[in-house]
C-alpha cells in the first residue's frame, strides 16, 4: 500500500496521560499536514511541514501539542497532559507540489478518546 | 461567519437521482477548490480538484466553481448507494498552493436503493 498510513488507528487514554501518533506519508511527498476532526465538523488545520521544517502552526495547536518530522520522512504528533476536549480524529495528509497543484492525500486517521 | 459554509444535511435521495452539493465561502483569496468524500470513521478521499473558476467533469462527478459568487458545487449523476458518505468541500489560497486546506462541515448523503 503506497498511501498515507497512520498508527495507531485508535487510542483510548485517561485524562492527564501523554499520547503520541505517527504518520508515514506517501514516499515522494515532501509536505506533511496534521488536521483534527471532531464529530460533525470538517477537518481543522493544526500544523504543516515541508521536508523537516515546521512552517506553520495553527492557534489550535496549544503548548501541550508538539509535532516533529525528523529527516523529512515520517512525522509524530504528541499531546501532553491530555484533556477530554482533545478527543477527536487526528488526520495526516501529504502532498507534493506539481506546477500549480498541491493535492493533499489523507491517511485513515487516529481516533483518540480521552476518558 | 465561518470562512466556508456547507449545509450539513442530512440529504437523502433515491438511487439514480442527480445530487447537488454546495459550499459558499467568504475569502476571495481562495483559488484552489476540492471535494473530498469521507466514509464513516475513515479519512477523506479526494474526488475532484479545481483551480479558479469553471467546470470539471470526471465520470459521474462534475465540479463547478463560480468565484464571482464565491460558490462551488459538486454534482453526482446516477447516484448509487455506494455514494452514501459525507462530502467535504475544501479550499486554499495563494498562487503557491501550499497553504492549509479550509474545510466545510461536510454534507451527509444517503442514497436509498
PDB file of C-alpha atoms in Angstrom:
ATOM      1  CA  UNK A   1       0.000   0.000   0.000  1.00  0.00           C
ATOM      2  CA  UNK A   2       1.582   3.291  -1.098  1.00  0.00           C
ATOM      3  CA  UNK A   3      -0.907   5.640   0.588  1.00  0.00           C
ATOM      4  CA  UNK A   4      -0.575   7.652   3.784  1.00  0.00           C
ATOM      5  CA  UNK A   5      -0.527   5.447   6.851  1.00  0.00           C
ATOM      6  CA  UNK A   6      -1.231   6.364  10.446  1.00  0.00           C
ATOM      7  CA  UNK A   7      -0.687   4.491  13.699  1.00  0.00           C
ATOM      8  CA  UNK A   8      -2.323   3.660  15.942  1.00  0.00           C
ATOM      9  CA  UNK A   9      -5.786   3.715  14.384  1.00  0.00           C
ATOM     10  CA  UNK A  10      -7.453   4.012  17.767  1.00  0.00           C
ATOM     11  CA  UNK A  11      -6.170   5.239  21.119  1.00  0.00           C
ATOM     12  CA  UNK A  12      -8.033   5.348  24.411  1.00  0.00           C
ATOM     13  CA  UNK A  13      -6.290   7.135  27.247  1.00  0.00           C
ATOM     14  CA  UNK A  14      -7.038   8.638  30.614  1.00  0.00           C
ATOM     15  CA  UNK A  15      -7.057  12.356  31.159  1.00  0.00           C
ATOM     16  CA  UNK A  16      -3.612  13.649  32.007  1.00  0.00           C
ATOM     17  CA  UNK A  17      -1.706  10.978  30.091  1.00  0.00           C
ATOM     18  CA  UNK A  18       0.593  11.697  27.150  1.00  0.00           C
ATOM     19  CA  UNK A  19      -0.074  10.182  23.726  1.00  0.00           C
ATOM     20  CA  UNK A  20       1.942  10.054  20.511  1.00  0.00           C
ATOM     21  CA  UNK A  21       0.684   9.393  16.989  1.00  0.00           C
ATOM     22  CA  UNK A  22       2.712   8.523  13.915  1.00  0.00           C
ATOM     23  CA  UNK A  23       2.156   9.378  10.261  1.00  0.00           C
ATOM     24  CA  UNK A  24       4.015   7.875   7.304  1.00  0.00           C
ATOM     25  CA  UNK A  25       3.421   9.976   4.189  1.00  0.00           C
ATOM     26  CA  UNK A  26       3.466   8.892   0.562  1.00  0.00           C
ATOM     27  CA  UNK A  27       7.169   8.323  -0.059  1.00  0.00           C
ATOM     28  CA  UNK A  28       7.853  11.024  -2.657  1.00  0.00           C
ATOM     29  CA  UNK A  29       5.801  13.709  -0.884  1.00  0.00           C
ATOM     30  CA  UNK A  30       7.771  16.495   0.794  1.00  0.00           C
ATOM     31  CA  UNK A  31       4.827  18.173   2.521  1.00  0.00           C
ATOM     32  CA  UNK A  32       3.009  16.783   5.524  1.00  0.00           C
ATOM     33  CA  UNK A  33      -0.032  18.210   7.289  1.00  0.00           C
ATOM     34  CA  UNK A  34      -1.826  17.410  10.552  1.00  0.00           C
ATOM     35  CA  UNK A  35      -5.538  18.128  10.951  1.00  0.00           C
ATOM     36  CA  UNK A  36      -8.044  17.459  13.720  1.00  0.00           C
ATOM     37  CA  UNK A  37     -11.659  16.487  13.080  1.00  0.00           C
ATOM     38  CA  UNK A  38     -14.416  16.389  15.673  1.00  0.00           C
ATOM     39  CA  UNK A  39     -17.831  14.817  15.190  1.00  0.00           C
ATOM     40  CA  UNK A  40     -19.977  16.680  12.675  1.00  0.00           C
ATOM     41  CA  UNK A  41     -17.194  19.048  11.673  1.00  0.00           C
ATOM     42  CA  UNK A  42     -14.741  19.245   8.822  1.00  0.00           C
ATOM     43  CA  UNK A  43     -11.019  18.756   9.463  1.00  0.00           C
ATOM     44  CA  UNK A  44      -9.234  21.746  11.026  1.00  0.00           C
ATOM     45  CA  UNK A  45      -5.589  22.515  10.295  1.00  0.00           C
ATOM     46  CA  UNK A  46      -3.066  22.017  13.092  1.00  0.00           C
ATOM     47  CA  UNK A  47       0.415  22.200  11.576  1.00  0.00           C
ATOM     48  CA  UNK A  48       2.419  21.704   8.381  1.00  0.00           C
ATOM     49  CA  UNK A  49       5.920  20.550   7.436  1.00  0.00           C
ATOM     50  CA  UNK A  50       7.895  20.969   4.280  1.00  0.00           C
ATOM     51  CA  UNK A  51      10.601  18.336   4.495  1.00  0.00           C
ATOM     52  CA  UNK A  52      11.811  18.532   8.117  1.00  0.00           C
ATOM     53  CA  UNK A  53      10.897  22.204   8.649  1.00  0.00           C
ATOM     54  CA  UNK A  54       7.693  23.013  10.529  1.00  0.00           C
ATOM     55  CA  UNK A  55       6.446  26.002   8.526  1.00  0.00           C
ATOM     56  CA  UNK A  56       3.096  26.833  10.042  1.00  0.00           C
ATOM     57  CA  UNK A  57       1.155  26.179  13.250  1.00  0.00           C
ATOM     58  CA  UNK A  58      -2.499  26.902  13.918  1.00  0.00           C
ATOM     59  CA  UNK A  59      -3.609  28.700  17.047  1.00  0.00           C
ATOM     60  CA  UNK A  60      -5.463  25.443  17.756  1.00  0.00           C
ATOM     61  CA  UNK A  61      -2.087  23.881  18.496  1.00  0.00           C
ATOM     62  CA  UNK A  62      -1.709  24.650  22.196  1.00  0.00           C
ATOM     63  CA  UNK A  63       1.533  24.286  24.154  1.00  0.00           C
ATOM     64  CA  UNK A  64       0.524  20.726  25.021  1.00  0.00           C
ATOM     65  CA  UNK A  65       0.827  19.717  21.367  1.00  0.00           C
ATOM     66  CA  UNK A  66       4.140  19.150  19.620  1.00  0.00           C
ATOM     67  CA  UNK A  67       4.897  17.762  16.196  1.00  0.00           C
ATOM     68  CA  UNK A  68       8.134  16.632  14.627  1.00  0.00           C
ATOM     69  CA  UNK A  69       9.283  15.348  11.290  1.00  0.00           C
ATOM     70  CA  UNK A  70      12.880  14.186  11.700  1.00  0.00           C
ATOM     71  CA  UNK A  71      14.754  13.702   8.420  1.00  0.00           C
ATOM     72  CA  UNK A  72      11.694  14.817   6.490  1.00  0.00           C
ATOM     73  CA  UNK A  73      10.130  11.378   6.421  1.00  0.00           C
ATOM     74  CA  UNK A  74       7.562  10.201   8.989  1.00  0.00           C
ATOM     75  CA  UNK A  75       6.028  12.606  11.485  1.00  0.00           C
ATOM     76  CA  UNK A  76       4.877  12.316  15.081  1.00  0.00           C
ATOM     77  CA  UNK A  77       2.250  14.327  16.909  1.00  0.00           C
ATOM     78  CA  UNK A  78       2.430  14.275  20.707  1.00  0.00           C
ATOM     79  CA  UNK A  79      -0.229  15.523  23.074  1.00  0.00           C
ATOM     80  CA  UNK A  80       0.856  16.025  26.668  1.00  0.00           C
ATOM     81  CA  UNK A  81      -1.496  16.024  29.666  1.00  0.00           C
ATOM     82  CA  UNK A  82      -4.482  15.051  27.553  1.00  0.00           C
ATOM     83  CA  UNK A  83      -7.870  16.630  28.235  1.00  0.00           C
ATOM     84  CA  UNK A  84     -11.335  15.353  27.336  1.00  0.00           C
ATOM     85  CA  UNK A  85     -11.576  18.123  24.747  1.00  0.00           C
ATOM     86  CA  UNK A  86      -8.682  16.509  22.873  1.00  0.00           C
ATOM     87  CA  UNK A  87     -10.957  13.605  21.884  1.00  0.00           C
ATOM     88  CA  UNK A  88     -11.114  13.723  18.098  1.00  0.00           C
ATOM     89  CA  UNK A  89      -9.895  12.111  14.884  1.00  0.00           C
ATOM     90  CA  UNK A  90      -6.339  13.199  14.082  1.00  0.00           C
ATOM     91  CA  UNK A  91      -5.711  13.163  10.351  1.00  0.00           C
ATOM     92  CA  UNK A  92      -2.429  13.316   8.491  1.00  0.00           C
ATOM     93  CA  UNK A  93      -2.137  14.349   4.846  1.00  0.00           C
ATOM     94  CA  UNK A  94       0.795  14.546   2.478  1.00  0.00           C
ATOM     95  CA  UNK A  95       1.360  16.313  -0.806  1.00  0.00           C
ATOM     96  CA  UNK A  96       3.941  17.175  -3.421  1.00  0.00           C
ATOM     97  CA  UNK A  97       3.789  20.348  -5.442  1.00  0.00           C
ATOM     98  CA  UNK A  98       3.399  19.797  -9.183  1.00  0.00           C
ATOM     99  CA  UNK A  99       3.044  23.017 -11.151  1.00  0.00           C
ATOM    100  CA  UNK A 100       0.229  24.986  -9.562  1.00  0.00           C
ATOM    101  CA  UNK A 101      -1.270  21.975  -7.836  1.00  0.00           C
ATOM    102  CA  UNK A 102      -0.604  20.735  -4.326  1.00  0.00           C
ATOM    103  CA  UNK A 103      -3.108  17.955  -3.829  1.00  0.00           C
ATOM    104  CA  UNK A 104      -3.321  16.639  -0.301  1.00  0.00           C
ATOM    105  CA  UNK A 105      -3.939  12.940   0.261  1.00  0.00           C
ATOM    106  CA  UNK A 106      -5.217  11.862   3.659  1.00  0.00           C
ATOM    107  CA  UNK A 107      -4.475   8.870   5.813  1.00  0.00           C
ATOM    108  CA  UNK A 108      -7.130   6.860   7.673  1.00  0.00           C
ATOM    109  CA  UNK A 109      -6.727   8.902  10.847  1.00  0.00           C
ATOM    110  CA  UNK A 110      -6.083   8.114  14.508  1.00  0.00           C
ATOM    111  CA  UNK A 111      -9.188   8.265  16.672  1.00  0.00           C
ATOM    112  CA  UNK A 112      -8.355   9.497  20.178  1.00  0.00           C
ATOM    113  CA  UNK A 113     -10.707   9.043  23.109  1.00  0.00           C
ATOM    114  CA  UNK A 114      -9.770  10.715  26.385  1.00  0.00           C
ATOM    115  CA  UNK A 115     -11.664   9.337  29.376  1.00  0.00           C
TER     116      UNK A 115
ATOM    117  CA  UNK B   1     -19.279  33.871   9.861  1.00  0.00           C
ATOM    118  CA  UNK B   2     -17.097  30.890   9.082  1.00  0.00           C
ATOM    119  CA  UNK B   3     -14.799  31.103   6.054  1.00  0.00           C
ATOM    120  CA  UNK B   4     -16.536  28.135   4.395  1.00  0.00           C
ATOM    121  CA  UNK B   5     -20.221  27.367   4.826  1.00  0.00           C
ATOM    122  CA  UNK B   6     -21.701  23.994   3.924  1.00  0.00           C
ATOM    123  CA  UNK B   7     -25.151  22.652   4.731  1.00  0.00           C
ATOM    124  CA  UNK B   8     -24.575  19.544   6.891  1.00  0.00           C
ATOM    125  CA  UNK B   9     -27.767  17.839   5.705  1.00  0.00           C
ATOM    126  CA  UNK B  10     -28.530  15.014   6.001  1.00  0.00           C
ATOM    127  CA  UNK B  11     -29.556  14.665   2.375  1.00  0.00           C
ATOM    128  CA  UNK B  12     -31.455  11.564   1.324  1.00  0.00           C
ATOM    129  CA  UNK B  13     -32.105  10.739  -2.352  1.00  0.00           C
ATOM    130  CA  UNK B  14     -33.322   7.693  -4.287  1.00  0.00           C
ATOM    131  CA  UNK B  15     -30.864   5.668  -6.350  1.00  0.00           C
ATOM    132  CA  UNK B  16     -30.351   7.179  -9.804  1.00  0.00           C
ATOM    133  CA  UNK B  17     -31.082  10.761  -8.728  1.00  0.00           C
ATOM    134  CA  UNK B  18     -28.867  13.724  -9.526  1.00  0.00           C
ATOM    135  CA  UNK B  19     -27.302  15.097  -6.345  1.00  0.00           C
ATOM    136  CA  UNK B  20     -26.252  18.714  -5.923  1.00  0.00           C
ATOM    137  CA  UNK B  21     -23.895  19.647  -3.090  1.00  0.00           C
ATOM    138  CA  UNK B  22     -22.818  23.222  -2.443  1.00  0.00           C
ATOM    139  CA  UNK B  23     -20.482  25.428  -0.453  1.00  0.00           C
ATOM    140  CA  UNK B  24     -20.121  29.165  -0.118  1.00  0.00           C
ATOM    141  CA  UNK B  25     -17.036  30.968   1.070  1.00  0.00           C
ATOM    142  CA  UNK B  26     -16.042  34.438   2.146  1.00  0.00           C
ATOM    143  CA  UNK B  27     -12.290  34.606   1.474  1.00  0.00           C
ATOM    144  CA  UNK B  28     -11.681  35.949  -2.035  1.00  0.00           C
ATOM    145  CA  UNK B  29      -8.060  34.714  -1.843  1.00  0.00           C
ATOM    146  CA  UNK B  30      -9.169  31.100  -2.269  1.00  0.00           C
ATOM    147  CA  UNK B  31      -8.111  29.793  -5.672  1.00  0.00           C
ATOM    148  CA  UNK B  32      -7.968  26.014  -5.237  1.00  0.00           C
ATOM    149  CA  UNK B  33     -11.176  24.104  -4.641  1.00  0.00           C
ATOM    150  CA  UNK B  34     -11.563  20.462  -3.755  1.00  0.00           C
ATOM    151  CA  UNK B  35     -14.229  17.943  -2.920  1.00  0.00           C
ATOM    152  CA  UNK B  36     -13.452  15.044  -0.632  1.00  0.00           C
ATOM    153  CA  UNK B  37     -15.606  12.026   0.173  1.00  0.00           C
ATOM    154  CA  UNK B  38     -15.424  10.582   3.668  1.00  0.00           C
ATOM    155  CA  UNK B  39     -16.952   7.292   4.699  1.00  0.00           C
ATOM    156  CA  UNK B  40     -17.786   6.778   8.360  1.00  0.00           C
ATOM    157  CA  UNK B  41     -14.663   6.539  10.548  1.00  0.00           C
ATOM    158  CA  UNK B  42     -12.332   6.798   7.529  1.00  0.00           C
ATOM    159  CA  UNK B  43     -10.024   9.503   6.225  1.00  0.00           C
ATOM    160  CA  UNK B  44     -11.181  11.907   3.486  1.00  0.00           C
ATOM    161  CA  UNK B  45     -10.666  10.708  -0.085  1.00  0.00           C
ATOM    162  CA  UNK B  46     -10.041  13.258  -2.845  1.00  0.00           C
ATOM    163  CA  UNK B  47     -12.760  13.304  -5.513  1.00  0.00           C
ATOM    164  CA  UNK B  48     -12.252  16.499  -7.504  1.00  0.00           C
ATOM    165  CA  UNK B  49      -9.674  19.293  -7.695  1.00  0.00           C
ATOM    166  CA  UNK B  50     -10.396  22.575  -9.488  1.00  0.00           C
ATOM    167  CA  UNK B  51      -8.272  25.662  -9.935  1.00  0.00           C
ATOM    168  CA  UNK B  52     -10.078  29.023 -10.225  1.00  0.00           C
ATOM    169  CA  UNK B  53     -13.479  29.262 -11.936  1.00  0.00           C
ATOM    170  CA  UNK B  54     -15.094  26.838 -14.340  1.00  0.00           C
ATOM    171  CA  UNK B  55     -16.327  23.282 -14.608  1.00  0.00           C
ATOM    172  CA  UNK B  56     -14.542  19.967 -14.338  1.00  0.00           C
ATOM    173  CA  UNK B  57     -16.053  16.586 -15.096  1.00  0.00           C
ATOM    174  CA  UNK B  58     -14.851  13.136 -14.040  1.00  0.00           C
ATOM    175  CA  UNK B  59     -17.193  10.259 -14.746  1.00  0.00           C
ATOM    176  CA  UNK B  60     -20.409  10.788 -12.809  1.00  0.00           C
ATOM    177  CA  UNK B  61     -18.974  13.776 -10.923  1.00  0.00           C
ATOM    178  CA  UNK B  62     -18.947  17.421 -12.038  1.00  0.00           C
ATOM    179  CA  UNK B  63     -17.396  20.223 -10.018  1.00  0.00           C
ATOM    180  CA  UNK B  64     -18.303  23.857 -10.643  1.00  0.00           C
ATOM    181  CA  UNK B  65     -16.646  26.972  -9.287  1.00  0.00           C
ATOM    182  CA  UNK B  66     -18.139  30.460  -9.513  1.00  0.00           C
ATOM    183  CA  UNK B  67     -15.590  32.804  -7.962  1.00  0.00           C
ATOM    184  CA  UNK B  68     -17.719  35.893  -8.635  1.00  0.00           C
ATOM    185  CA  UNK B  69     -20.418  34.460  -6.371  1.00  0.00           C
ATOM    186  CA  UNK B  70     -17.964  32.648  -4.059  1.00  0.00           C
ATOM    187  CA  UNK B  71     -19.943  29.467  -4.639  1.00  0.00           C
ATOM    188  CA  UNK B  72     -18.847  25.946  -5.507  1.00  0.00           C
ATOM    189  CA  UNK B  73     -20.896  22.875  -6.379  1.00  0.00           C
ATOM    190  CA  UNK B  74     -20.483  19.155  -6.827  1.00  0.00           C
ATOM    191  CA  UNK B  75     -22.981  17.254  -8.954  1.00  0.00           C
ATOM    192  CA  UNK B  76     -23.314  13.488  -8.820  1.00  0.00           C
ATOM    193  CA  UNK B  77     -25.217  11.877 -11.696  1.00  0.00           C
ATOM    194  CA  UNK B  78     -26.901   8.470 -11.487  1.00  0.00           C
ATOM    195  CA  UNK B  79     -26.271   8.300  -7.758  1.00  0.00           C
ATOM    196  CA  UNK B  80     -25.580   4.879  -6.255  1.00  0.00           C
ATOM    197  CA  UNK B  81     -25.949   3.514  -2.711  1.00  0.00           C
ATOM    198  CA  UNK B  82     -22.141   3.333  -2.614  1.00  0.00           C
ATOM    199  CA  UNK B  83     -22.110   7.155  -2.898  1.00  0.00           C
ATOM    200  CA  UNK B  84     -23.589   7.337   0.616  1.00  0.00           C
ATOM    201  CA  UNK B  85     -20.960   9.235   2.586  1.00  0.00           C
ATOM    202  CA  UNK B  86     -20.096  12.679   3.894  1.00  0.00           C
ATOM    203  CA  UNK B  87     -18.915  15.111   1.222  1.00  0.00           C
ATOM    204  CA  UNK B  88     -16.486  17.797   2.306  1.00  0.00           C
ATOM    205  CA  UNK B  89     -15.632  20.876   0.309  1.00  0.00           C
ATOM    206  CA  UNK B  90     -12.163  22.295   0.878  1.00  0.00           C
ATOM    207  CA  UNK B  91     -10.250  25.255  -0.443  1.00  0.00           C
ATOM    208  CA  UNK B  92      -6.934  27.012  -0.182  1.00  0.00           C
ATOM    209  CA  UNK B  93      -5.487  30.282  -1.312  1.00  0.00           C
ATOM    210  CA  UNK B  94      -2.427  31.902  -2.821  1.00  0.00           C
ATOM    211  CA  UNK B  95      -0.755  31.036  -6.053  1.00  0.00           C
ATOM    212  CA  UNK B  96       1.800  28.740  -4.484  1.00  0.00           C
ATOM    213  CA  UNK B  97      -0.952  26.386  -3.331  1.00  0.00           C
ATOM    214  CA  UNK B  98       0.892  25.445  -0.202  1.00  0.00           C
ATOM    215  CA  UNK B  99      -1.492  26.903   2.339  1.00  0.00           C
ATOM    216  CA  UNK B 100      -3.517  24.565   4.560  1.00  0.00           C
ATOM    217  CA  UNK B 101      -6.950  23.496   3.435  1.00  0.00           C
ATOM    218  CA  UNK B 102     -10.034  25.141   4.926  1.00  0.00           C
ATOM    219  CA  UNK B 103     -12.942  22.705   5.043  1.00  0.00           C
ATOM    220  CA  UNK B 104     -16.691  22.998   5.225  1.00  0.00           C
ATOM    221  CA  UNK B 105     -18.552  20.964   7.842  1.00  0.00           C
ATOM    222  CA  UNK B 106     -19.467  18.309   5.295  1.00  0.00           C
ATOM    223  CA  UNK B 107     -22.833  17.204   3.904  1.00  0.00           C
ATOM    224  CA  UNK B 108     -24.023  13.725   4.838  1.00  0.00           C
ATOM    225  CA  UNK B 109     -25.586  11.992   1.818  1.00  0.00           C
ATOM    226  CA  UNK B 110     -27.675   8.839   1.817  1.00  0.00           C
ATOM    227  CA  UNK B 111     -28.616   7.203  -1.494  1.00  0.00           C
ATOM    228  CA  UNK B 112     -31.510   4.828  -0.974  1.00  0.00           C
ATOM    229  CA  UNK B 113     -31.769   1.716  -3.188  1.00  0.00           C
TER     230      UNK B 113
END
